[in-house]
Coordinates of N, CA and C in Angstrom, one line a residue:
Chain A
Q1 N 6.1 25.9 -1.8 CA 5.4 24.7 -2.0 C 5.7 23.7 -0.8
V2 N 4.7 23.3 -0.1 CA 5.0 22.4 1.0 C 5.3 21.0 0.5
Q3 N 6.2 20.3 1.2 CA 6.5 18.9 0.9 C 6.6 18.1 2.2
L4 N 6.0 16.9 2.2 CA 6.0 16.1 3.3 C 6.9 14.9 3.0
Q5 N 7.9 14.7 3.8 CA 8.9 13.7 3.6 C 8.8 12.7 4.7
Q6 N 8.5 11.4 4.4 CA 8.3 10.4 5.4 C 9.6 9.6 5.6
R7 N 9.8 9.2 6.9 CA 11.0 8.4 7.3 C 10.5 7.3 8.2
G8 N 11.1 6.1 8.1 CA 10.8 5.1 9.1 C 11.0 3.7 8.5
A9 N 10.9 2.7 9.5 CA 11.2 1.3 9.1 C 10.1 0.7 8.3
G10 N 10.4 -0.2 7.4 CA 9.5 -0.8 6.6 C 9.1 -2.3 6.9
L11 N 10.0 -3.0 7.5 CA 9.7 -4.4 7.8 C 9.8 -4.6 9.3
L12 N 8.6 -5.2 9.8 CA 8.5 -5.4 11.3 C 8.1 -6.8 11.5
K13 N 8.4 -7.3 12.7 CA 7.9 -8.6 13.2 C 6.6 -8.4 14.0
P14 N 5.8 -9.4 14.0 CA 4.6 -9.3 14.9 C 5.0 -8.9 16.3
S15 N 4.2 -8.0 16.9 CA 4.3 -7.5 18.3 C 5.2 -6.3 18.4
E16 N 6.0 -6.0 17.3 CA 6.9 -4.8 17.3 C 6.1 -3.5 17.2
T17 N 6.8 -2.4 17.4 CA 6.2 -1.1 17.2 C 6.6 -0.4 15.9
L18 N 5.6 0.0 15.2 CA 5.8 0.7 14.0 C 6.1 2.2 14.3
S19 N 7.1 2.8 13.8 CA 7.4 4.2 14.0 C 7.7 4.9 12.7
L20 N 7.0 5.9 12.4 CA 7.2 6.7 11.2 C 7.2 8.2 11.6
T21 N 8.0 8.9 10.9 CA 8.1 10.4 11.1 C 7.8 11.1 9.7
C22 N 7.2 12.2 9.8 CA 6.9 13.0 8.6 C 7.5 14.4 8.8
V23 N 8.4 14.8 8.0 CA 9.1 16.1 8.1 C 8.4 17.0 7.1
V24 N 8.0 18.2 7.5 CA 7.3 19.2 6.7 C 8.3 20.2 6.2
H25 N 8.5 20.3 4.9 CA 9.4 21.3 4.3 C 8.6 22.3 3.6
G26 N 8.9 23.6 3.8 CA 8.3 24.7 3.2 C 6.9 24.9 3.7
G27 N 6.3 26.1 3.5 CA 5.0 26.4 4.0 C 5.0 26.6 5.5
S28 N 3.8 26.8 6.0 CA 3.7 27.1 7.4 C 3.4 25.7 8.1
F29 N 4.0 25.6 9.3 CA 3.7 24.4 10.1 C 2.5 24.6 11.0
S30 N 2.4 25.8 11.5 CA 1.3 26.1 12.4 C 0.1 26.4 11.5
G31 N -1.1 26.4 12.2 CA -2.3 26.7 11.4 C -2.9 25.5 10.7
Y32 N -2.3 24.4 10.8 CA -2.8 23.2 10.2 C -2.9 22.0 11.2
C33 N -3.6 21.0 10.8 CA -3.6 19.8 11.5 C -2.9 18.7 10.7
W34 N -2.3 17.7 11.3 CA -1.4 16.8 10.6 C -1.9 15.4 10.9
S35 N -2.0 14.6 9.9 CA -2.7 13.3 10.0 C -1.8 12.1 9.5
W36 N -2.2 10.9 9.9 CA -1.6 9.7 9.4 C -2.8 8.9 8.8
I37 N -2.6 8.3 7.6 CA -3.6 7.6 6.9 C -2.9 6.3 6.4
R38 N -3.6 5.2 6.4 CA -3.0 4.0 5.8 C -3.9 3.4 4.7
Q39 N -3.3 2.7 3.8 CA -4.0 2.1 2.7 C -3.6 0.7 2.5
S40 N -4.5 -0.2 2.4 CA -4.2 -1.6 2.1 C -5.4 -2.1 1.2
P41 N -5.1 -3.2 0.5 CA -6.1 -3.8 -0.4 C -7.4 -4.1 0.4
G42 N -7.2 -4.6 1.5 CA -8.4 -5.1 2.3 C -9.2 -4.0 3.0
R43 N -8.5 -3.0 3.4 CA -9.1 -1.9 4.2 C -9.3 -0.6 3.5
G44 N -8.8 -0.5 2.3 CA -8.9 0.8 1.6 C -8.1 1.8 2.3
L45 N -8.6 3.1 2.2 CA -8.0 4.2 2.9 C -8.6 4.3 4.3
E46 N -7.7 4.3 5.3 CA -8.2 4.3 6.7 C -7.4 5.4 7.4
W47 N -8.2 6.3 8.0 CA -7.6 7.4 8.8 C -7.2 6.9 10.1
I48 N -5.9 7.1 10.5 CA -5.4 6.6 11.8 C -5.6 7.7 12.9
G49 N -5.3 8.9 12.6 CA -5.4 9.9 13.6 C -4.8 11.2 13.2
E50 N -4.9 12.2 14.1 CA -4.3 13.6 13.7 C -3.8 14.3 15.0
V51 N -2.9 15.2 14.7 CA -2.4 16.0 15.8 C -2.4 17.5 15.4
Y52 N -2.9 18.3 16.3 CA -2.9 19.7 16.1 C -1.5 20.3 16.4
H53 N -1.4 21.6 16.0 CA -0.1 22.3 16.3 C 0.1 22.4 17.8
N54 N -0.9 22.4 18.6 CA -0.8 22.6 20.0 C -0.6 21.2 20.7
G55 N -0.5 20.1 19.9 CA -0.3 18.8 20.5 C -1.6 18.0 20.8
N56 N -2.7 18.6 20.7 CA -4.0 17.9 20.8 C -4.1 16.8 19.7
T57 N -4.7 15.7 20.1 CA -4.8 14.6 19.1 C -6.2 14.1 19.1
N58 N -6.5 13.4 17.9 CA -7.7 12.6 17.8 C -7.3 11.4 17.1
Y59 N -7.9 10.2 17.5 CA -7.5 9.0 17.0 C -8.8 8.2 16.5
N60 N -8.5 7.3 15.5 CA -9.6 6.4 15.1 C -9.8 5.4 16.2
P61 N -11.1 5.3 16.7 CA -11.4 4.4 17.8 C -10.9 3.0 17.5
S62 N -10.9 2.6 16.3 CA -10.5 1.2 15.9 C -9.0 1.0 16.2
L63 N -8.2 2.0 16.4 CA -6.7 1.9 16.6 C -6.3 2.6 17.9
K64 N -7.2 3.3 18.5 CA -6.8 4.2 19.6 C -6.0 3.6 20.7
S65 N -6.2 2.3 21.0 CA -5.5 1.7 22.1 C -4.0 1.5 21.8
R66 N -3.7 1.5 20.5 CA -2.3 1.2 20.1 C -1.6 2.4 19.4
V67 N -2.2 3.5 19.3 CA -1.7 4.6 18.5 C -1.2 5.8 19.3
T68 N -0.1 6.4 19.0 CA 0.3 7.6 19.5 C 0.8 8.5 18.4
I69 N 0.3 9.7 18.3 CA 0.8 10.6 17.3 C 1.3 11.8 18.1
S70 N 2.5 12.3 17.7 CA 3.1 13.4 18.4 C 3.7 14.4 17.4
I71 N 3.9 15.6 17.9 CA 4.4 16.6 17.1 C 5.6 17.3 17.7
D72 N 6.6 17.7 16.9 CA 7.8 18.4 17.3 C 7.8 19.7 16.5
T73 N 7.3 20.8 17.0 CA 7.2 22.0 16.2 C 8.6 22.6 15.9
S74 N 9.6 22.3 16.8 CA 10.9 22.9 16.6 C 11.6 22.3 15.4
K75 N 11.2 21.1 15.0 CA 11.8 20.4 13.9 C 10.8 20.2 12.7
N76 N 9.6 20.9 12.8 CA 8.6 20.8 11.8 C 8.3 19.4 11.4
Q77 N 8.1 18.5 12.4 CA 7.8 17.1 12.1 C 6.8 16.6 13.0
F78 N 6.1 15.5 12.6 CA 5.2 14.8 13.5 C 5.4 13.3 13.2
S79 N 5.0 12.5 14.2 CA 5.4 11.1 14.2 C 4.2 10.2 14.6
L80 N 4.3 9.0 14.1 CA 3.3 7.9 14.4 C 4.0 6.8 15.1
N81 N 3.4 6.3 16.2 CA 3.8 5.1 16.8 C 2.6 4.2 16.9
L82 N 2.7 2.9 16.4 CA 1.7 1.9 16.5 C 2.2 0.7 17.1
T83 N 1.7 0.3 18.3 CA 2.3 -0.8 19.0 C 1.7 -2.1 18.6
S84 N 2.4 -3.2 19.0 CA 1.9 -4.5 18.9 C 1.3 -4.8 17.5
V85 N 2.1 -4.6 16.5 CA 1.6 -4.8 15.1 C 1.4 -6.3 14.8
T86 N 0.4 -6.5 13.9 CA 0.2 -7.8 13.3 C 0.1 -7.7 11.8
A87 N -0.1 -8.8 11.2 CA -0.2 -8.8 9.7 C -1.2 -7.9 9.2
A88 N -2.3 -7.6 10.0 CA -3.3 -6.8 9.6 C -2.9 -5.3 9.5
D89 N -1.8 -5.0 10.1 CA -1.2 -3.6 10.0 C -0.4 -3.3 8.8
A90 N -0.1 -4.4 8.0 CA 0.7 -4.2 6.8 C -0.1 -3.3 5.8
A91 N 0.6 -2.3 5.3 CA -0.1 -1.3 4.5 C 0.9 -0.2 4.0
F92 N 0.4 0.6 3.1 CA 1.1 1.9 2.8 C 0.6 2.9 3.8
Y93 N 1.6 3.6 4.4 CA 1.2 4.6 5.4 C 1.6 6.0 4.8
F94 N 0.6 6.9 4.9 CA 0.8 8.2 4.4 C 0.7 9.2 5.5
C95 N 1.5 10.3 5.5 CA 1.2 11.4 6.3 C 0.6 12.5 5.4
A96 N -0.2 13.3 6.0 CA -0.9 14.3 5.2 C -1.2 15.6 6.1
R97 N -1.3 16.7 5.4 CA -1.7 17.9 6.0 C -3.2 18.1 5.9
E98 N -3.8 18.6 6.9 CA -5.2 18.9 6.9 C -5.4 20.4 7.0
R99 N -6.1 20.9 6.0 CA -6.4 22.3 5.9 C -7.5 22.7 7.0
M100 N -7.3 23.8 7.6 CA -8.2 24.3 8.6 C -9.2 25.3 8.1
D101 N -10.4 25.3 8.5 CA -11.4 26.3 8.2 C -11.9 26.8 9.5
S102 N -11.4 28.0 9.9 CA -11.6 28.5 11.2 C -11.0 27.5 12.2
T103 N -11.8 26.9 13.0 CA -11.2 25.9 14.0 C -11.5 24.5 13.6
M104 N -12.1 24.3 12.4 CA -12.5 23.0 12.0 C -11.5 22.4 10.9
V105 N -11.2 21.1 11.1 CA -10.3 20.4 10.2 C -11.1 20.1 8.9
T106 N -10.5 20.2 7.8 CA -11.2 19.9 6.5 C -10.4 18.9 5.7
V107 N -10.1 19.2 4.5 CA -9.5 18.2 3.6 C -8.0 17.9 3.8
F108 N -7.6 16.8 3.3 CA -6.2 16.5 3.2 C -5.6 17.1 2.0
D109 N -4.9 18.2 2.1 CA -4.5 18.9 0.9 C -3.0 18.7 0.4
N110 N -2.3 18.0 1.2 CA -0.9 17.7 0.9 C -0.6 16.3 1.5
W111 N 0.1 15.5 0.8 CA 0.4 14.1 1.2 C 1.9 13.8 1.1
G112 N 2.3 12.9 2.0 CA 3.7 12.4 1.9 C 3.7 11.3 0.8
Q113 N 4.8 10.8 0.4 CA 5.0 9.9 -0.7 C 4.5 8.5 -0.3
G114 N 4.4 8.2 0.9 CA 3.9 6.9 1.4 C 5.1 6.0 1.8
S115 N 4.8 5.2 2.8 CA 5.8 4.2 3.3 C 5.2 2.9 3.3
L116 N 5.8 1.9 2.7 CA 5.3 0.5 2.7 C 5.8 -0.2 4.0
V117 N 4.8 -0.6 4.7 CA 5.1 -1.4 6.0 C 4.7 -2.8 5.8
A118 N 5.6 -3.7 6.0 CA 5.3 -5.1 6.0 C 5.5 -5.7 7.4
V119 N 4.7 -6.7 7.7 CA 4.8 -7.4 9.0 C 5.0 -8.9 8.7
S120 N 6.1 -9.4 9.1 CA 6.4 -10.8 8.9 C 7.3 -11.4 10.0
P121 N 7.0 -12.7 10.4 CA 7.7 -13.3 11.5 C 9.2 -13.4 11.2
Chain B
D1 N -19.4 5.3 12.9 CA -18.6 5.9 11.8 C -19.6 6.2 10.6
I2 N -19.2 7.3 9.9 CA -19.9 7.6 8.7 C -19.4 6.8 7.5
V3 N -20.3 6.0 6.9 CA -19.9 5.1 5.8 C -20.2 5.8 4.5
L4 N -19.2 5.8 3.6 CA -19.3 6.4 2.3 C -19.3 5.2 1.3
T5 N -20.4 5.1 0.5 CA -20.5 4.1 -0.5 C -20.4 4.7 -1.9
Q6 N -19.4 4.3 -2.6 CA -19.3 4.8 -4.0 C -19.9 3.8 -5.0
S7 N -20.4 4.4 -6.1 CA -20.8 3.5 -7.2 C -20.5 4.3 -8.5
P8 N -20.2 3.5 -9.6 CA -19.8 2.1 -9.5 C -18.5 1.8 -8.9
D9 N -18.1 0.6 -8.7 CA -16.7 0.3 -8.3 C -15.7 0.5 -9.4
S10 N -16.1 0.4 -10.6 CA -15.3 0.7 -11.7 C -16.1 1.1 -12.9
L11 N -15.5 1.9 -13.8 CA -16.2 2.2 -15.1 C -15.2 2.5 -16.1
A12 N -15.6 2.1 -17.4 CA -14.8 2.3 -18.5 C -15.5 3.3 -19.5
V13 N -14.8 4.4 -19.8 CA -15.4 5.4 -20.6 C -14.5 5.7 -21.8
S14 N -15.1 6.0 -22.9 CA -14.3 6.4 -24.1 C -13.7 7.8 -23.9
L15 N -12.5 8.0 -24.5 CA -11.9 9.3 -24.4 C -12.9 10.4 -25.0
G16 N -13.0 11.5 -24.2 CA -13.9 12.5 -24.6 C -15.3 12.4 -24.1
E17 N -15.6 11.3 -23.5 CA -16.9 11.0 -23.0 C -17.0 11.4 -21.5
R18 N -18.2 11.4 -21.0 CA -18.4 11.8 -19.6 C -18.3 10.6 -18.6
A19 N -17.7 10.8 -17.5 CA -17.6 9.8 -16.4 C -18.3 10.4 -15.2
T20 N -19.1 9.6 -14.6 CA -19.9 10.0 -13.4 C -19.7 9.0 -12.3
I21 N -19.3 9.5 -11.1 CA -19.1 8.7 -10.0 C -19.9 9.2 -8.8
N22 N -20.6 8.3 -8.2 CA -21.5 8.7 -7.1 C -20.9 8.3 -5.7
C23 N -21.3 9.1 -4.7 CA -20.9 8.8 -3.4 C -22.1 9.1 -2.4
K24 N -22.5 8.0 -1.7 CA -23.6 8.1 -0.8 C -23.1 8.0 0.6
S25 N -23.5 8.9 1.4 CA -23.1 8.9 2.8 C -24.2 8.4 3.7
S26 N -23.8 7.6 4.8 CA -24.7 7.1 5.7 C -25.3 8.1 6.7
H27 N -24.7 9.3 6.6 CA -25.1 10.4 7.6 C -25.0 11.7 6.8
N28 N -25.9 12.6 7.2 CA -25.8 14.0 6.7 C -24.4 14.6 6.9
V29 N -23.8 15.1 5.9 CA -22.5 15.8 6.1 C -22.6 17.3 5.8
L30 N -23.9 17.8 5.8 CA -24.1 19.3 5.6 C -24.3 19.9 6.9
Y31 N -23.4 20.9 7.2 CA -23.5 21.7 8.4 C -24.5 22.8 8.1
T32 N -25.7 22.9 8.7 CA -26.7 23.9 8.4 C -26.2 25.3 8.9
S33 N -25.3 25.3 9.9 CA -24.9 26.6 10.4 C -24.1 27.4 9.3
N34 N -23.4 26.7 8.4 CA -22.7 27.5 7.4 C -23.1 27.0 6.0
N35 N -24.0 26.1 5.9 CA -24.5 25.6 4.6 C -23.4 25.0 3.8
K36 N -22.5 24.3 4.4 CA -21.4 23.7 3.7 C -21.4 22.1 3.9
N37 N -21.2 21.4 2.8 CA -21.1 20.0 2.8 C -19.6 19.6 3.0
Y38 N -19.4 18.8 4.1 CA -18.1 18.5 4.5 C -17.6 17.2 3.8
L39 N -17.4 17.4 2.4 CA -17.0 16.2 1.6 C -16.0 16.6 0.6
G40 N -15.0 15.8 0.4 CA -14.0 16.1 -0.7 C -13.9 14.9 -1.6
W41 N -13.2 15.2 -2.7 CA -12.9 14.2 -3.7 C -11.4 14.1 -4.0
Y42 N -10.9 12.9 -4.2 CA -9.4 12.7 -4.4 C -9.2 11.8 -5.7
Q43 N -8.1 12.0 -6.3 CA -7.7 11.2 -7.4 C -6.4 10.5 -7.0
Q44 N -6.3 9.2 -7.3 CA -5.1 8.5 -7.0 C -4.6 7.7 -8.2
K45 N -3.4 8.0 -8.6 CA -2.8 7.2 -9.7 C -1.8 6.2 -9.1
P46 N -1.5 5.1 -9.9 CA -0.7 4.1 -9.3 C 0.7 4.6 -8.8
G47 N 1.1 4.1 -7.7 CA 2.3 4.5 -7.1 C 2.4 5.9 -6.5
Q48 N 1.2 6.6 -6.4 CA 1.2 8.0 -5.9 C 0.2 8.1 -4.8
P49 N 0.4 9.1 -3.9 CA -0.6 9.3 -2.9 C -1.8 9.9 -3.5
P50 N -3.0 9.9 -2.8 CA -4.1 10.6 -3.3 C -3.9 12.1 -3.5
K51 N -4.5 12.7 -4.5 CA -4.4 14.1 -4.8 C -5.8 14.8 -4.6
L52 N -5.8 15.8 -3.8 CA -7.1 16.5 -3.6 C -7.6 17.2 -4.9
L53 N -8.8 16.9 -5.3 CA -9.4 17.6 -6.4 C -10.5 18.6 -6.0
I54 N -11.3 18.2 -5.1 CA -12.5 19.1 -4.8 C -12.7 19.0 -3.3
S55 N -13.0 20.2 -2.7 CA -13.4 20.3 -1.3 C -14.8 20.9 -1.3
W56 N -15.4 20.8 -0.1 CA -16.8 21.4 0.1 C -17.8 20.9 -1.0
A57 N -17.6 19.7 -1.4 CA -18.4 19.0 -2.4 C -18.3 19.5 -3.8
S58 N -18.0 20.8 -4.0 CA -18.0 21.3 -5.3 C -17.0 22.4 -5.6
T59 N -16.1 22.7 -4.7 CA -15.0 23.7 -4.9 C -13.8 23.0 -5.5
R60 N -13.5 23.3 -6.7 CA -12.3 22.7 -7.3 C -11.0 23.4 -6.8
E61 N -10.0 22.5 -6.6 CA -8.7 23.0 -6.1 C -8.0 23.8 -7.3
S62 N -7.2 24.7 -6.9 CA -6.4 25.5 -7.9 C -5.6 24.5 -8.7
G63 N -5.6 24.7 -10.0 CA -4.8 23.8 -10.9 C -5.5 22.6 -11.4
V64 N -6.7 22.3 -10.8 CA -7.5 21.1 -11.3 C -8.3 21.5 -12.5
P65 N -8.2 20.7 -13.6 CA -8.9 21.1 -14.8 C -10.4 21.3 -14.6
D66 N -11.0 22.2 -15.3 CA -12.4 22.4 -15.1 C -13.3 21.3 -15.7
R67 N -12.7 20.3 -16.3 CA -13.6 19.2 -16.7 C -14.0 18.3 -15.5
F68 N -13.3 18.6 -14.3 CA -13.7 17.9 -13.1 C -14.7 18.8 -12.3
S69 N -15.8 18.3 -11.9 CA -16.8 19.0 -11.2 C -17.5 18.2 -10.1
G70 N -17.8 18.8 -9.0 CA -18.5 18.1 -7.9 C -19.9 18.7 -7.7
S71 N -20.8 17.8 -7.3 CA -22.1 18.3 -7.0 C -22.8 17.5 -5.9
G72 N -23.9 17.9 -5.5 CA -24.7 17.1 -4.5 C -24.7 17.8 -3.1
S73 N -25.5 17.3 -2.2 CA -25.7 17.8 -0.9 C -26.3 16.8 0.1
V74 N -26.0 17.0 1.3 CA -26.6 16.3 2.5 C -26.0 14.8 2.5
T75 N -26.5 13.9 1.7 CA -26.0 12.5 1.7 C -25.6 12.0 0.3
D76 N -25.9 12.7 -0.8 CA -25.7 12.2 -2.1 C -24.9 13.2 -2.9
F77 N -23.7 12.6 -3.4 CA -22.8 13.5 -4.1 C -22.3 12.8 -5.4
T78 N -21.8 13.7 -6.3 CA -21.4 13.2 -7.6 C -20.1 13.9 -8.0
L79 N -19.1 13.1 -8.6 CA -18.0 13.7 -9.2 C -18.1 13.4 -10.7
T80 N -18.0 14.4 -11.5 CA -18.2 14.3 -13.0 C -16.9 14.7 -13.7
I81 N -16.5 13.9 -14.6 CA -15.4 14.2 -15.5 C -16.1 14.5 -16.8
S82 N -16.1 15.7 -17.3 CA -17.0 16.0 -18.4 C -16.5 15.4 -19.8
S83 N -15.2 15.3 -19.9 CA -14.6 14.8 -21.1 C -13.3 14.1 -20.8
L84 N -13.4 12.8 -20.7 CA -12.3 12.0 -20.1 C -11.1 12.1 -21.0
Q85 N -10.0 12.4 -20.3 CA -8.7 12.4 -21.0 C -7.9 11.2 -20.5
A86 N -6.8 10.8 -21.3 CA -6.0 9.6 -20.9 C -5.4 9.8 -19.5
E87 N -5.0 11.0 -19.2 CA -4.4 11.2 -17.9 C -5.3 11.2 -16.7
D88 N -6.6 11.0 -17.0 CA -7.6 10.9 -15.9 C -7.8 9.5 -15.4
V89 N -7.1 8.5 -16.0 CA -7.2 7.1 -15.6 C -6.6 7.0 -14.2
A90 N -7.4 6.6 -13.2 CA -7.1 6.6 -11.8 C -8.2 6.0 -11.0
V91 N -7.9 6.0 -9.7 CA -9.0 5.6 -8.8 C -9.4 6.9 -8.0
Y92 N -10.7 7.1 -7.9 CA -11.3 8.3 -7.3 C -12.0 7.9 -6.0
Y93 N -11.7 8.8 -5.0 CA -12.3 8.5 -3.6 C -13.0 9.8 -3.2
C94 N -14.2 9.6 -2.5 CA -14.8 10.6 -1.7 C -14.4 10.5 -0.3
Q95 N -14.4 11.6 0.5 CA -14.0 11.6 1.9 C -14.8 12.6 2.6
Q96 N -15.3 12.2 3.8 CA -16.0 13.1 4.7 C -15.2 13.7 5.8
Y97 N -15.3 15.0 6.1 CA -14.6 15.6 7.2 C -15.7 16.2 8.1
Y98 N -16.9 15.7 8.1 CA -17.9 16.2 9.0 C -17.7 15.7 10.4
A99 N -17.1 14.5 10.6 CA -16.9 13.9 11.9 C -15.7 13.1 11.9
T100 N -15.2 12.8 13.1 CA -14.2 11.8 13.3 C -14.9 10.5 13.7
P101 N -14.3 9.3 13.3 CA -13.2 9.2 12.4 C -13.5 9.7 11.0
R102 N -12.5 10.4 10.4 CA -12.7 10.7 9.0 C -12.7 9.5 8.1
T103 N -13.5 9.4 7.2 CA -13.7 8.2 6.4 C -13.7 8.4 4.9
F104 N -13.3 7.4 4.2 CA -13.3 7.5 2.7 C -14.2 6.5 2.1
G105 N -14.7 6.7 0.9 CA -15.3 5.7 0.1 C -14.3 4.6 -0.3
Q106 N -14.9 3.6 -0.9 CA -14.0 2.4 -1.2 C -13.3 2.6 -2.5
G107 N -13.6 3.7 -3.2 CA -12.9 4.0 -4.5 C -13.6 3.5 -5.7
T108 N -13.5 4.3 -6.8 CA -14.0 4.0 -8.1 C -12.9 4.0 -9.1
K109 N -12.6 2.9 -9.8 CA -11.6 2.9 -10.8 C -12.1 3.3 -12.1
V110 N -11.4 4.3 -12.7 CA -11.9 4.8 -14.0 C -10.8 4.4 -15.1
E111 N -11.3 3.8 -16.1 CA -10.4 3.3 -17.2 C -10.9 3.8 -18.5
V112 N -10.1 3.7 -19.5 CA -10.5 4.1 -20.9 C -11.1 2.9 -21.6
K113 N -12.2 3.1 -22.2 CA -12.8 2.0 -23.0 C -12.2 1.8 -24.3

């Protein structure tokens, strides 16, 4: 049974960089795509971006200029960096596994527990 | 971006009664090459991440009770809970994986009447 364990800082000041890591325990790390999603009362569920096992990435255009998602296959983990945070970036952040169908990404079939990120001066 | 609009925003249903949630897409999410609708449904309970219930618009995940069913095609989809149980109280979301950015509906809160 795969488990996604999130790590990272919860309280940031405006202009700082948000950094989160998701460690994947159990199951296969290859053959999937790995995503970050955030949730806030104002924005609902918002997909941030994804990283494939080979390191290729896709980002939400609304965040692309500030987001980097990377993968470390040797440690079965992937990470999110979001630069220049503002109050609008305060949210629960989830990592999630995306099931693949042939070469296409499909549903989010496993999720991390979530990390609450607050932004305050 | 593909916009998913769910209706209603909330509904209250008596235990044992049917709950129906609709999801309308601003764009076709049916790939004609494989005749699959690239849409999923999730359940989220307080303090928990979303849980995948249904993929391909109508394929129930292993372990999901058969009172949950999905239907629809192209732009109009429905999640039905045939006989509401107390443990089904949650917020339900549809999500498209037809295109990036992947997008979610705004959610429908299901409560017991």
